[in-house]
Tab-separated table of C-alpha atoms in Angstrom:
chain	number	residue	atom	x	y	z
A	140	UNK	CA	106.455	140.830	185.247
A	141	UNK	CA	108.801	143.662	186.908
A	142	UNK	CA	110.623	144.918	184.424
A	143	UNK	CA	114.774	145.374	185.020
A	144	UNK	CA	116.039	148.819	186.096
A	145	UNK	CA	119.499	150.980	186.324
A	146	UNK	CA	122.719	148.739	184.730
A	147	UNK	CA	120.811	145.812	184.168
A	148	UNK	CA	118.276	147.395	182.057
A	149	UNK	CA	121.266	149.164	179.763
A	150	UNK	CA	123.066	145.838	179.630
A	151	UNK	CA	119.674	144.197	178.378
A	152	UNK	CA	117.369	146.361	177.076
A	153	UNK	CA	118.774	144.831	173.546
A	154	UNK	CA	117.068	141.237	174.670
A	155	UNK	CA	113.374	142.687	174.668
A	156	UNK	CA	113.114	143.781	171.687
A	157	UNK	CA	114.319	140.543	170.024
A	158	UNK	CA	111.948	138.103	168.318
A	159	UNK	CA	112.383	135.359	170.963
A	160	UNK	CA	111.864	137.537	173.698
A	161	UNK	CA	108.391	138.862	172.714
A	162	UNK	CA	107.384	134.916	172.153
A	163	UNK	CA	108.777	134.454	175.374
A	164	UNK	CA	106.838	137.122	176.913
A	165	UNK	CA	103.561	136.263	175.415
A	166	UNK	CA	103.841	132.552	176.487
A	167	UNK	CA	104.923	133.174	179.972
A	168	UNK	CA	101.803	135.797	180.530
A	169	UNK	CA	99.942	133.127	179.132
A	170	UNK	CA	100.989	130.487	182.022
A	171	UNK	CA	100.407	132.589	184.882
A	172	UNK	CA	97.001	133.286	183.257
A	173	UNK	CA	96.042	129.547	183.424
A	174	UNK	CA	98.295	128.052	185.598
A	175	UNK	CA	100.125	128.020	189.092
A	176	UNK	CA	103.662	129.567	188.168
A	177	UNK	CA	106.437	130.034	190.718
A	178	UNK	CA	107.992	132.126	191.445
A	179	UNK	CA	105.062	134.970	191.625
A	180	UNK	CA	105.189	136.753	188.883
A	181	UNK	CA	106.859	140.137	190.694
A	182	UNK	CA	109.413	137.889	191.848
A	183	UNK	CA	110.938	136.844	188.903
A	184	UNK	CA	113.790	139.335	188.168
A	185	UNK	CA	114.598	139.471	192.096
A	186	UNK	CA	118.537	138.442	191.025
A	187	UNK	CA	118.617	141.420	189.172
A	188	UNK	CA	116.707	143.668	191.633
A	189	UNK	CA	118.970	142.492	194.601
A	190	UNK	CA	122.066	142.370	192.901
A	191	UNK	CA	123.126	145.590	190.496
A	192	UNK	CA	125.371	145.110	187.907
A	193	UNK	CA	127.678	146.874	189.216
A	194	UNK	CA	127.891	146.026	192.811
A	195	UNK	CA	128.052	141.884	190.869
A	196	UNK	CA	131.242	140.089	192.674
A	197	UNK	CA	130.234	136.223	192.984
A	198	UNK	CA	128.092	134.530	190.443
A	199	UNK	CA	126.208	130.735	191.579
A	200	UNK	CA	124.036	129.308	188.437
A	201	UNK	CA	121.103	127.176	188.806
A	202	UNK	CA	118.709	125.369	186.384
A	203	UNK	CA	115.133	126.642	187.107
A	204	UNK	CA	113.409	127.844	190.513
A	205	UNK	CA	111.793	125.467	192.870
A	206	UNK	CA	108.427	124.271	192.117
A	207	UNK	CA	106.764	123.572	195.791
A	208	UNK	CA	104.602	126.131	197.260
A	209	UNK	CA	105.916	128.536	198.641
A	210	UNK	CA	109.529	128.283	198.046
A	211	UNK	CA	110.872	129.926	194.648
A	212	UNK	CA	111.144	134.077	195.416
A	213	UNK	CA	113.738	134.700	192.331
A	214	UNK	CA	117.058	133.733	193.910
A	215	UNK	CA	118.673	130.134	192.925
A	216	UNK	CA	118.905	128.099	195.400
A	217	UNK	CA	117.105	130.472	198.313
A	218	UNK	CA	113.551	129.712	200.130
A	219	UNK	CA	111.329	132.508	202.003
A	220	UNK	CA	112.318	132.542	205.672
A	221	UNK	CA	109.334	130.774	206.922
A	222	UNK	CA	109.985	127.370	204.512
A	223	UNK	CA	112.261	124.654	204.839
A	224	UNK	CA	115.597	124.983	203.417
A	225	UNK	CA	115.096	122.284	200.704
A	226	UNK	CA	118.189	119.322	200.166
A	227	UNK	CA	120.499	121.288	197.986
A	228	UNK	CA	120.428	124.231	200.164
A	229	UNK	CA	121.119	121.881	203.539
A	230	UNK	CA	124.479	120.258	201.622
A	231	UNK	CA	125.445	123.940	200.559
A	232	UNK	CA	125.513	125.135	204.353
A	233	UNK	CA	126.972	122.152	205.197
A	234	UNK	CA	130.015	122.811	203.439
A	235	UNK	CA	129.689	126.113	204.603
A	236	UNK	CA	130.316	125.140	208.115
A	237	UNK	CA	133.276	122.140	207.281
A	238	UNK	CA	134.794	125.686	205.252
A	239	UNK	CA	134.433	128.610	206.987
A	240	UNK	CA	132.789	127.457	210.093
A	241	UNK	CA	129.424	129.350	209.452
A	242	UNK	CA	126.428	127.671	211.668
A	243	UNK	CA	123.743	126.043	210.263
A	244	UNK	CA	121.014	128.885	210.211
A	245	UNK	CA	117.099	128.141	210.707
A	246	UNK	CA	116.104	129.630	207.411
A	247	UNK	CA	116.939	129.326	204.000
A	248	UNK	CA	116.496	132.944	203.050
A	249	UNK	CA	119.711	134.274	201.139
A	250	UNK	CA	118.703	137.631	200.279
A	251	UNK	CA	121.949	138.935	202.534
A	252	UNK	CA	124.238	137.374	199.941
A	253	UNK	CA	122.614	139.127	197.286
A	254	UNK	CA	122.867	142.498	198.633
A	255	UNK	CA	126.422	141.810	199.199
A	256	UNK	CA	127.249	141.171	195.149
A	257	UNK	CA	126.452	137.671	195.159
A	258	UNK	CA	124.357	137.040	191.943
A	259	UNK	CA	122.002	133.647	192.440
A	260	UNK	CA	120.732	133.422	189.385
A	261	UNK	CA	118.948	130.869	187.385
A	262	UNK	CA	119.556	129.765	183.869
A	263	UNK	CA	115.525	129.604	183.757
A	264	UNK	CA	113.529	131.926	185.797
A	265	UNK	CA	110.015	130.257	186.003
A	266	UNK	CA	108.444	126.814	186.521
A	267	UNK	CA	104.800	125.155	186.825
A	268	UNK	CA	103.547	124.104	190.000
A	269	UNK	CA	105.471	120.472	190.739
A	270	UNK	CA	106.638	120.341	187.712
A	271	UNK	CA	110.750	120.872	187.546
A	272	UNK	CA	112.035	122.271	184.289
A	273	UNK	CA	108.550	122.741	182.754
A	274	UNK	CA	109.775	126.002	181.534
A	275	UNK	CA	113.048	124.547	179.757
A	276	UNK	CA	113.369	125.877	176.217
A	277	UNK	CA	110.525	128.720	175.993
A	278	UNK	CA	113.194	131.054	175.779
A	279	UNK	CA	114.597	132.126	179.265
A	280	UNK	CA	117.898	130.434	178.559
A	281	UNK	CA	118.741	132.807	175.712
A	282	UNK	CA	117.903	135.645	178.241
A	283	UNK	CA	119.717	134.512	180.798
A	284	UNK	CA	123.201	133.330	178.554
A	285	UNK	CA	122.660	137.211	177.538
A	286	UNK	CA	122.973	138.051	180.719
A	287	UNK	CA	125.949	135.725	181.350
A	288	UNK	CA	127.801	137.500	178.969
A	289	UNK	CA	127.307	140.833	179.836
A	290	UNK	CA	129.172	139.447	183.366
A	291	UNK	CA	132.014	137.941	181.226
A	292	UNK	CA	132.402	141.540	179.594
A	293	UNK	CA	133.346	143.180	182.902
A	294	UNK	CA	136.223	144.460	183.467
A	295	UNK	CA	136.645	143.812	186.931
A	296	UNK	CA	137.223	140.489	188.887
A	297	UNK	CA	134.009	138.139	189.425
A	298	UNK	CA	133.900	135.027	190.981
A	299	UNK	CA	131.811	132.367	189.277
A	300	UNK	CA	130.631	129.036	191.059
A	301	UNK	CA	129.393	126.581	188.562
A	302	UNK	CA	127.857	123.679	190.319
A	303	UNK	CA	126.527	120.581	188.195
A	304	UNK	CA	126.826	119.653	184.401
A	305	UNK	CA	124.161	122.797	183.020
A	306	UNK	CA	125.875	125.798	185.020
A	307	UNK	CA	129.430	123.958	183.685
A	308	UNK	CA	127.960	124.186	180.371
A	309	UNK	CA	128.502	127.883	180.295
A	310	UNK	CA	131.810	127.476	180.985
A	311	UNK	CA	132.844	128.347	177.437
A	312	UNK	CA	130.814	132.098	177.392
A	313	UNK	CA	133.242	132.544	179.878
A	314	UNK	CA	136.728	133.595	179.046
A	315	UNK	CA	137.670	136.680	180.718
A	316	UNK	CA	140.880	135.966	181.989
A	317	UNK	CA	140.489	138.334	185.363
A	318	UNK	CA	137.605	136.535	186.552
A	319	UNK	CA	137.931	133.054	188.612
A	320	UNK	CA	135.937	130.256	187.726
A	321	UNK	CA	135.380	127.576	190.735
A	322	UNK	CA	133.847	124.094	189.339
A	323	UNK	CA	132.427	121.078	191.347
A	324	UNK	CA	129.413	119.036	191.125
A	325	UNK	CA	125.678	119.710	192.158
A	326	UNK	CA	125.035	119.923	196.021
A	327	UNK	CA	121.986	117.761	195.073
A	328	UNK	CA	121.666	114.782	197.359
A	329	UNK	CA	122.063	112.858	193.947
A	330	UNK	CA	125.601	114.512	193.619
A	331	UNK	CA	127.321	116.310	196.651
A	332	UNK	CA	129.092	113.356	197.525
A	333	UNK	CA	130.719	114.055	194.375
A	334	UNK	CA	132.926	116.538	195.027
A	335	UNK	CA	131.000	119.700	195.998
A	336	UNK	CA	131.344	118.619	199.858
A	337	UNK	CA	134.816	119.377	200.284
A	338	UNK	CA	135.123	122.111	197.573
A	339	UNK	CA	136.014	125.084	199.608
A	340	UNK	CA	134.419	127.295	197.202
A	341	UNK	CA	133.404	129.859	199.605
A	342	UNK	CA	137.092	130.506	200.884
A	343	UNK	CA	138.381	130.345	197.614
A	344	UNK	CA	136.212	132.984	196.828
A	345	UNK	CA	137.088	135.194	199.578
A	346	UNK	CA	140.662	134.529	198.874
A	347	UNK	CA	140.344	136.208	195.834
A	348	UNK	CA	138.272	138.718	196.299
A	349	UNK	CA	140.459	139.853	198.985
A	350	UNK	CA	143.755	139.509	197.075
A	351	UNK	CA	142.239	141.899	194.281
A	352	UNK	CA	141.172	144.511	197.493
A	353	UNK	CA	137.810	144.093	197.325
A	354	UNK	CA	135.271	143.237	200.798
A	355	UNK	CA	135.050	139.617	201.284
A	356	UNK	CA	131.373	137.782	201.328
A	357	UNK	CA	129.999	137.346	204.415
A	358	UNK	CA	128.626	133.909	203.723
A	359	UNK	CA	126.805	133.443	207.691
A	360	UNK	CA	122.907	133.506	207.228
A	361	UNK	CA	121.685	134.664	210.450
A	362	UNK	CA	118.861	132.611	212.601
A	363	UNK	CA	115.243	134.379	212.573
């Protein structure tokens, strides 16, 4: 497992040498030992690698990476470039396009969001082969709620985007009164029709990232 580095590292260094970290350690070296494990096992802090604490100025939680071959790198809701941008990600660049008129890009790789301060990180980082939330409750939730609040702490405005009941569940770590938190349901196929087409999240995000003088997202994914 890559370790964390720079901001990230100072923010968490506290986490690794509690008791439930070490477990989790130990158990999660143990899996990739004897089991197929997404994402690979380099990959797993790639939120944190792509997106410095400091440069941090949009937040999107989800649960646990995907668990198809191939897919989970260690950004929520991204794919590599050369695999199919799976449901959730089609209904989130769909209301792209209805709210800032992006195209629908050829590739589900959203590595340019993260190196423009958009965090996409999971509450769980790692998952068995086909097997969603296999890794639910070994211990990467307390890491990752850690994490969480070190955002909250900042004194500087941060969009959050908290899609479906779990990322809403952290609603209440979150409390800093400069930061703007944008609510709506899962862009799951089970839920978009919900409420999350139709959301405008992405221009309400730029709306106030602008109005507090900071660079706007640029949200278009690019065709390969």
């Amino acid at each position: 497992m890559a370790g964390l580095t720079g901001a990230w590292m100072e923010a968490l260094s506290g986490e690794f040498k509690k008791p439930y970290y070490a477990k989790l350690y130990k158990t999660i070296l143990e899996e990739y030992k004897t089991r197929k494990i997404f994402p690979p096992a380099q990959d797993i802090f790639n939120a944190f690698h792509f997106t410095p604490l400091d440069q941090v100025k949009v937040v999107i939680l989800g649960q646990d990476p995907y668990h198809n071959d191939g897919q989970a790198h260690g950004l929520c809701f991204s794919v590599k470039r050369d695999v199919e941008a799976p449901p959730s990600l089609v209904n989130i660049y769909q209301e792209l396009h209805d709210d800032l008129g992006c195209y629908i890009p050829n590739n589900g790789y959203l590595e340019k969001w993260a190196r423009q301060g958009v965090l996409l990180l999971n509450t769980v980082l790692t998952v068995r082969a086909h097997q969603a939330n296999s890794h639910r409750g070994l211990g990467w939730e307390e890491f990752t709620d850690a994490a969480i609040s070190v955002l909250n702490e900042q004194d500087r405005p941060i969009v959050f985007m908290l899609w479906g009941r779990p990322a809403q569940m952290k609603k209440n770590m979150l409390h800093n009164p400069k930061h703007l938190l944008l609510q709506a349901p899962h862009p799951s196929p089970l839920s978009a029709y919900r409420g999350f087409m139709g959301c405008r999240h992405f221009s309400q995000a730029n709306a106030f990232l602008s109005s507090h003088g900071l660079t706007p997202i640029d949200w278009q994914i690019e065709n390969v």
